[in-house]
Short mmCIF file of C-alpha atoms and ligand atoms in Angstrom, two decimals:
data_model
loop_
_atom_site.label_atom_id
_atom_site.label_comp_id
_atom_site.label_asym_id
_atom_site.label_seq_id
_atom_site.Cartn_x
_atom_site.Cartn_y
_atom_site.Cartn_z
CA UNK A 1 -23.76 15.17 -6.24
CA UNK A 2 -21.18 14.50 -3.90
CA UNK A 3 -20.65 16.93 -0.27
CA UNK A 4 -17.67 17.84 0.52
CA UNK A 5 -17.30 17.77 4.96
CA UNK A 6 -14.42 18.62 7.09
CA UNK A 7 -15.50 18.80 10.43
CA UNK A 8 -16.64 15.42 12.40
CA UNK A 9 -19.85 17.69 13.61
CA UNK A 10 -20.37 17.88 9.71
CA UNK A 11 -20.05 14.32 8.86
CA UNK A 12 -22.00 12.93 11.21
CA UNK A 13 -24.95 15.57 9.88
CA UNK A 14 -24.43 14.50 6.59
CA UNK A 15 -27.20 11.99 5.20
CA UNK A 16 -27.34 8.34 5.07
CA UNK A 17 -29.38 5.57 4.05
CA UNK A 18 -29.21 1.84 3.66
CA UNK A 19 -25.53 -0.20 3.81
CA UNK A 20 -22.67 2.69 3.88
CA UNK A 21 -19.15 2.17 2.68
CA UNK A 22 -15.94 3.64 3.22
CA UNK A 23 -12.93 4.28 1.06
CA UNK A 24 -10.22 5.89 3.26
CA UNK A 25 -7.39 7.37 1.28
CA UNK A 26 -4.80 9.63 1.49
CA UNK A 27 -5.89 11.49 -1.36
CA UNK A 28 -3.60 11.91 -5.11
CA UNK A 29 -6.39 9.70 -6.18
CA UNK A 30 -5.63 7.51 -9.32
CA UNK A 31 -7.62 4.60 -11.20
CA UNK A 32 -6.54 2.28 -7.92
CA UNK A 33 -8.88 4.85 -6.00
CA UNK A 34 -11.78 4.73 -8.65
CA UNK A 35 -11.61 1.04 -8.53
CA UNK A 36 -12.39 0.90 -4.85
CA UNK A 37 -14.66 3.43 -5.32
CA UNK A 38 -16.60 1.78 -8.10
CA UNK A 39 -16.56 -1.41 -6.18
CA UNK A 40 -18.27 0.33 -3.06
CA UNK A 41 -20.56 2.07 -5.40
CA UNK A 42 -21.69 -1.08 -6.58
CA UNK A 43 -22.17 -2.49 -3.08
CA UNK A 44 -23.68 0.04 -0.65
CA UNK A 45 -26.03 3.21 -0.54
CA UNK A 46 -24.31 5.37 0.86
CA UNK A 47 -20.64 5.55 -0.12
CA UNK A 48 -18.58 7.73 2.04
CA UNK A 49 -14.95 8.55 0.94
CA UNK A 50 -12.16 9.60 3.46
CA UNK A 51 -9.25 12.00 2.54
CA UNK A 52 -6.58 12.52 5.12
CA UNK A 53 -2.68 12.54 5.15
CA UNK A 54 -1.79 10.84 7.95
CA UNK A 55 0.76 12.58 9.50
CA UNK A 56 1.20 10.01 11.80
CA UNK A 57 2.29 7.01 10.04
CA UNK A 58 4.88 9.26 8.26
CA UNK A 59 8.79 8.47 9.72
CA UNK A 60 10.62 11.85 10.68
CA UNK A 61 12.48 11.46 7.10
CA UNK A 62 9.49 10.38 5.07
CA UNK A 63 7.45 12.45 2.88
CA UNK A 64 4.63 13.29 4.40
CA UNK A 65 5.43 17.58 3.53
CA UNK A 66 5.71 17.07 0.03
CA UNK A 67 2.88 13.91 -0.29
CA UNK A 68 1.01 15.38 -2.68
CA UNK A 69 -2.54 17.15 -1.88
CA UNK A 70 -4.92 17.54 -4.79
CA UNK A 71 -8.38 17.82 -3.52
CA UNK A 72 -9.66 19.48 -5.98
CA UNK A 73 -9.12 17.08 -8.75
CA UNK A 74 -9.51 14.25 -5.84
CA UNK A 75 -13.10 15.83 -5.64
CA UNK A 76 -13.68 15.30 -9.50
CA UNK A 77 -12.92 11.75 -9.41
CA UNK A 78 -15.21 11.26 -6.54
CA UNK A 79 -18.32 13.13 -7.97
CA UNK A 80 -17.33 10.92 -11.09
CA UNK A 81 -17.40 7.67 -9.08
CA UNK A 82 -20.75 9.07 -7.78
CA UNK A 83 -19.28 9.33 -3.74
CA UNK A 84 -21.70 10.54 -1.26
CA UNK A 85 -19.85 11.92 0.98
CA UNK A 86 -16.10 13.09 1.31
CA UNK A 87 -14.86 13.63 4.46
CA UNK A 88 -11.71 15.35 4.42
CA UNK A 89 -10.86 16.64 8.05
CA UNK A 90 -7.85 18.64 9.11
CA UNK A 91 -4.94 17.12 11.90
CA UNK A 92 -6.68 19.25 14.49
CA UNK A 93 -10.30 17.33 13.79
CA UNK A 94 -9.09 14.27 13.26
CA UNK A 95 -6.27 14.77 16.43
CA UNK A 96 -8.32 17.12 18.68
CA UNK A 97 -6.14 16.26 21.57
CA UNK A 98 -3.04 16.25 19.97
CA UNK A 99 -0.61 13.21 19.20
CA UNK A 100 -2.88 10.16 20.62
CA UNK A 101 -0.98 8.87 23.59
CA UNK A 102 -3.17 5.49 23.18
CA UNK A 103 -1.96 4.02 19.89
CA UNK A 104 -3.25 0.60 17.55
CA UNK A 105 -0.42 -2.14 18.64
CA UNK A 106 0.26 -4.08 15.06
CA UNK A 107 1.64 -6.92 17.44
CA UNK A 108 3.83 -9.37 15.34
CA UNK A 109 2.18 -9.55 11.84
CA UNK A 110 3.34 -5.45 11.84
CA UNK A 111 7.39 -6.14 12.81
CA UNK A 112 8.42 -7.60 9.49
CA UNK A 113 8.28 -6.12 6.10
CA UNK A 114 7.02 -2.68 5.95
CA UNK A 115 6.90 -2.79 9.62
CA UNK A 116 10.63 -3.63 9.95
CA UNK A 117 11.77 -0.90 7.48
CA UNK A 118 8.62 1.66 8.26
CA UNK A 119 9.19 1.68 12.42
CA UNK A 120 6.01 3.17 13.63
CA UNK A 121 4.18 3.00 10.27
CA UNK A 122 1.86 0.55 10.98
CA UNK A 123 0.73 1.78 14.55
CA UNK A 124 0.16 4.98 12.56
CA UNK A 125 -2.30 3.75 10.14
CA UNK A 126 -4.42 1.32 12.81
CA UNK A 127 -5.02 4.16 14.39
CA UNK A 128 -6.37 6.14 12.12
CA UNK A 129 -7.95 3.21 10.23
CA UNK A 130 -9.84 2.95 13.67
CA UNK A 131 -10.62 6.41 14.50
CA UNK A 132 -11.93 6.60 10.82
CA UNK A 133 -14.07 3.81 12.11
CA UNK A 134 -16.14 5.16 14.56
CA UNK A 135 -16.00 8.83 12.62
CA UNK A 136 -17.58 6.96 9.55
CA UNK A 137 -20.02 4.38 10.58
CA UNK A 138 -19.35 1.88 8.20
CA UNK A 139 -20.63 -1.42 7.23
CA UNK A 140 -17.93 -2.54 4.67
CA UNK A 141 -15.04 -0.91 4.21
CA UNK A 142 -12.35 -1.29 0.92
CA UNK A 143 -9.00 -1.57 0.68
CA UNK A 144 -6.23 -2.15 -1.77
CA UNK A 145 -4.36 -5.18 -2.37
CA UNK A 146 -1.24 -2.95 -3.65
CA UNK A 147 -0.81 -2.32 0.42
CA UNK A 148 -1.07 -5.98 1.00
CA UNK A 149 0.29 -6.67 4.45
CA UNK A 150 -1.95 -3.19 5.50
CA UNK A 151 -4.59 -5.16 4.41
CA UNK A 152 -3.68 -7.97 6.39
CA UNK A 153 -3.36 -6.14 9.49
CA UNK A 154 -6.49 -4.19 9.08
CA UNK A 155 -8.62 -7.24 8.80
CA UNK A 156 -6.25 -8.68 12.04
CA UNK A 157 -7.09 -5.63 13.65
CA UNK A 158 -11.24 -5.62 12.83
CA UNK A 159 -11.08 -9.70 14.23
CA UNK A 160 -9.15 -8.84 17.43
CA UNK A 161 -10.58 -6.07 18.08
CA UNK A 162 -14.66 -7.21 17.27
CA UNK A 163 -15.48 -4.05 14.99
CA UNK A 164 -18.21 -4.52 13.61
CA UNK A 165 -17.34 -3.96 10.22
CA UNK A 166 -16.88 -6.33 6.80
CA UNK A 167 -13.47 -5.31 5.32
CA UNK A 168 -13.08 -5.96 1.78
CA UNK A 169 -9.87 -6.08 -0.27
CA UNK A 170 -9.76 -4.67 -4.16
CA UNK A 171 -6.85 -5.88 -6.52
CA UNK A 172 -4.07 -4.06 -7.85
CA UNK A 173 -4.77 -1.92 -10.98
CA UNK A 174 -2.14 -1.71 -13.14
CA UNK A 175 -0.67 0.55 -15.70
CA UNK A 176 -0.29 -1.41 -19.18
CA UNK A 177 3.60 -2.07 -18.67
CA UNK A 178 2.72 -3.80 -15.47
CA UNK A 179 3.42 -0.66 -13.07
CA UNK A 180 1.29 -0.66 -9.93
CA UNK A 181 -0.43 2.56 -9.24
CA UNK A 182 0.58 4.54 -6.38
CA UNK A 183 -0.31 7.91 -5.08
CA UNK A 184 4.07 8.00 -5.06
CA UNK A 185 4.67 6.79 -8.87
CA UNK A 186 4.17 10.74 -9.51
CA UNK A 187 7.46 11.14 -7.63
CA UNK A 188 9.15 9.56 -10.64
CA UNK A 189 10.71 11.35 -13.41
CA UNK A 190 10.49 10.18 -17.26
CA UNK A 191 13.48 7.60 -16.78
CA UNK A 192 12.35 6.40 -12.57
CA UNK A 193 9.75 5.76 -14.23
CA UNK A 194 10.99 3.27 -16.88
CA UNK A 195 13.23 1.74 -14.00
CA UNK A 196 10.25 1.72 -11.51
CA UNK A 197 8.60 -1.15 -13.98
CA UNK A 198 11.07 -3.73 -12.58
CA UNK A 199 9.37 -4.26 -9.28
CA UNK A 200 6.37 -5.72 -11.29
CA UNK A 201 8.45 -7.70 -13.40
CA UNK A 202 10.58 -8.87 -10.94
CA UNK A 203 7.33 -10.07 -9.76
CA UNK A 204 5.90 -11.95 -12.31
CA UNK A 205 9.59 -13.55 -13.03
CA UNK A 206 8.50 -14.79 -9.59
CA UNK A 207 5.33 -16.11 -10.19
CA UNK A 208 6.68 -18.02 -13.28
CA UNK A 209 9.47 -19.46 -10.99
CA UNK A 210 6.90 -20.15 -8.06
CA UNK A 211 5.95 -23.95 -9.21
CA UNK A 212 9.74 -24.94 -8.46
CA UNK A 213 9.37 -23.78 -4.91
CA UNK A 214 9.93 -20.10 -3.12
CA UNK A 215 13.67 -20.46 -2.99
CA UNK A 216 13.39 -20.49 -7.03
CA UNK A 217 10.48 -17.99 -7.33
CA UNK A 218 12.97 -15.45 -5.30
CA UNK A 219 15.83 -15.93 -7.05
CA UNK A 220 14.09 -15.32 -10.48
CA UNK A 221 12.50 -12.54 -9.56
CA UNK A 222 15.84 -11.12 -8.15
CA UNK A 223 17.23 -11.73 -11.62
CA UNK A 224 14.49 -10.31 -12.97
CA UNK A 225 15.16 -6.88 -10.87
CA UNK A 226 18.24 -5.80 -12.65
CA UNK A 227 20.31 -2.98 -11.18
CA UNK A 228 18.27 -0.03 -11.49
CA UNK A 229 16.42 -0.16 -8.38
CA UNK A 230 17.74 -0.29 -4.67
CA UNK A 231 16.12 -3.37 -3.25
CA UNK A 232 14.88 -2.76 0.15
CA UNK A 233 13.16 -6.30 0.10
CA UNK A 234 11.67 -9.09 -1.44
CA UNK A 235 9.56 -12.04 0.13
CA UNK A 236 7.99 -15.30 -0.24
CA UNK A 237 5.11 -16.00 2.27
CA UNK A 238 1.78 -17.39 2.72
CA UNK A 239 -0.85 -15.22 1.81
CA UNK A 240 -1.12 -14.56 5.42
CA UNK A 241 2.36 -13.54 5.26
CA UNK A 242 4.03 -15.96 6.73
CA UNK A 243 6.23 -18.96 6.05
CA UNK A 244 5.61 -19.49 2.64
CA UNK A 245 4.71 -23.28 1.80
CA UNK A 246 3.08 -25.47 -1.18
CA UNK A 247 -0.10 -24.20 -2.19
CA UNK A 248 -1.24 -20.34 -2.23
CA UNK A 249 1.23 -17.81 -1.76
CA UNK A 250 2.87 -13.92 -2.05
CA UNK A 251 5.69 -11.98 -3.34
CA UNK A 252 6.14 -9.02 -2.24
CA UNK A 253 9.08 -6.40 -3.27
CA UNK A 254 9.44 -3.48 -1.90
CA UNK A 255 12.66 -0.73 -3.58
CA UNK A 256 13.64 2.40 -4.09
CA UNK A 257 13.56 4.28 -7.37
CA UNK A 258 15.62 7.32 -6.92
CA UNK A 259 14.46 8.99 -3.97
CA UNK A 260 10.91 7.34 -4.40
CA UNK A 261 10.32 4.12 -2.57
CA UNK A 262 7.94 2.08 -4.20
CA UNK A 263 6.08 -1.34 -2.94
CA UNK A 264 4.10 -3.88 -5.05
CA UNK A 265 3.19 -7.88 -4.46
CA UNK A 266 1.63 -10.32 -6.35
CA UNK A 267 -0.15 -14.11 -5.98
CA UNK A 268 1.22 -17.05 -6.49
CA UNK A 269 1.53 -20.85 -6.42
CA UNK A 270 4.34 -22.33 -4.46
CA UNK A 271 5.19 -25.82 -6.03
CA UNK A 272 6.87 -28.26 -3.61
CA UNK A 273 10.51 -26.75 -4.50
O1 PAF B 1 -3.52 3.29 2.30
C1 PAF B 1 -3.66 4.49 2.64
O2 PAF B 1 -3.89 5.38 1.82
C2 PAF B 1 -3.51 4.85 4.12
O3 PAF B 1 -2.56 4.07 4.76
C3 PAF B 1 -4.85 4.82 4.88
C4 PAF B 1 -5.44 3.41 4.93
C5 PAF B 1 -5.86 5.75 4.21
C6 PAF B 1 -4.64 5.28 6.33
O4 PAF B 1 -4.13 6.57 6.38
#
């Protein structure tokens, strides 16, 4: 039986026992979800999920009004992952004070990317990755490899900062066609949809190209695009995201479909190029 909490006064009631977990989300929970959820399942006793849209790692002309809220069947998908706990808090719990005047700095590994096209995203979610911190308690904490450089930053962010938390990263579930799952993909009419599976092929035309170098893994995977997305970018790094060089490496694509701006990356092998 999972419990539902929204206050912090409530969640730090709420029992525990043994290693805990935590799966923060912003709720719309899909199979991506369940996959972190099953992983911390499988890891800890006590397996707390959070569920809170961040209002402040929305831009002024993002979507954070119409990002959709579903706790209800959110809820479901939690009791059926066998969750603990879900925290879902309001603004005014999680913000008690208002806007936090003293914000997460992303420092460099934030500027590019997401950070260069998402201006205060990033300082948005490390701070409420880190408030969700202390309000959870964890020992481990999951996150998806769809939000890659997120990922990235978190674990930058637990190092610099000595949290004492283990931060574990869960691959990218897929639909069938190759489509990442989002939270957003429900933006997406009938035919966004069919054009929205380009980002993952672009991808892979990448990852084919990658043993000729990055230069040739980025130009097949542009090719691969087509013209029915609006590229915002596409990359070839490390898989620390930066330069990318022989050996391990990233794509990552970010576009928009419509009005819906969709992100997705993807492993790879660099050859010498
Ligand atoms: O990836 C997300 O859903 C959000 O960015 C997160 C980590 C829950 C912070 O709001």
């Amino acid at each position: 039986m999972t419990l539902l909490v929204h206050t912090r006064g409530e969640l730090a009631a709420a029992p525990r026992s043994g290693e805990v977990a935590v799966v923060m989300t912003m709720g719309a929970l899909h199979e991506g979800h369940a996959a972190l959820l099953r992983q911390a399942r499988l890891r800890a006793e006590t397996v707390i999920v959070t569920i809170f849209v961040n209002p402040l790692q929305f831009g002024p002309s993002e979507d954070f009004g119409r990002y959709p809220r579903t706790l209800d069947a959110d809820l479901a998908i939690c009791e059926r992952e066998q969750a603990d706990i879900v925290f879902a808090p309001s603004a005014q719990d999680v913000y008690p004070h208002g806007q936090p005047q003293v914000r997460i700095s992303p420092g460099p590994l934030g500027e590019s990317l997401e950070g260069a096209s998402r201006p205060g995203f990033f300082t948005g979610v490390l701070t409420v990755v880190h408030k969700l911190l202390h309000l959870t308690r964890p020992d481990v904490a999951f996150f998806g490899e769809k939000d890659f450089q997120q990922l990235a930053l978190i674990i930058q962010m637990v190092r610099d900062l000595d949290l004492d938390v283990e931060v574990v990263g869960v691959p990218t579930v897929r639909e069938p066609d190759g489509l990442a799952l989002s939270s957003r993909n429900r933006y997406l009419d009938a035919a966004e949809r069919d054009r929205a599976v380009a980002l993952s092929k672009a991808l892979r035309a990448g990852a084919d190209a990658a043993v000729h170098g990055p230069d040739e893994a980025l130009a097949a995977a542009q090719k691969a695009l087509g013209e029915g997305v609006d590229l915002d970018y596409l990359a070839a790094t490390d898989p620390l995201l930066g330069p990318p060089a022989e050996g391990p490496g990233r794509l990552l694509i970010a576009a928009r479909v419509g009005s819906t701006r969709l992100i997705d990356n993807l492993a790879v092998t660099f050859g010498k190029g």
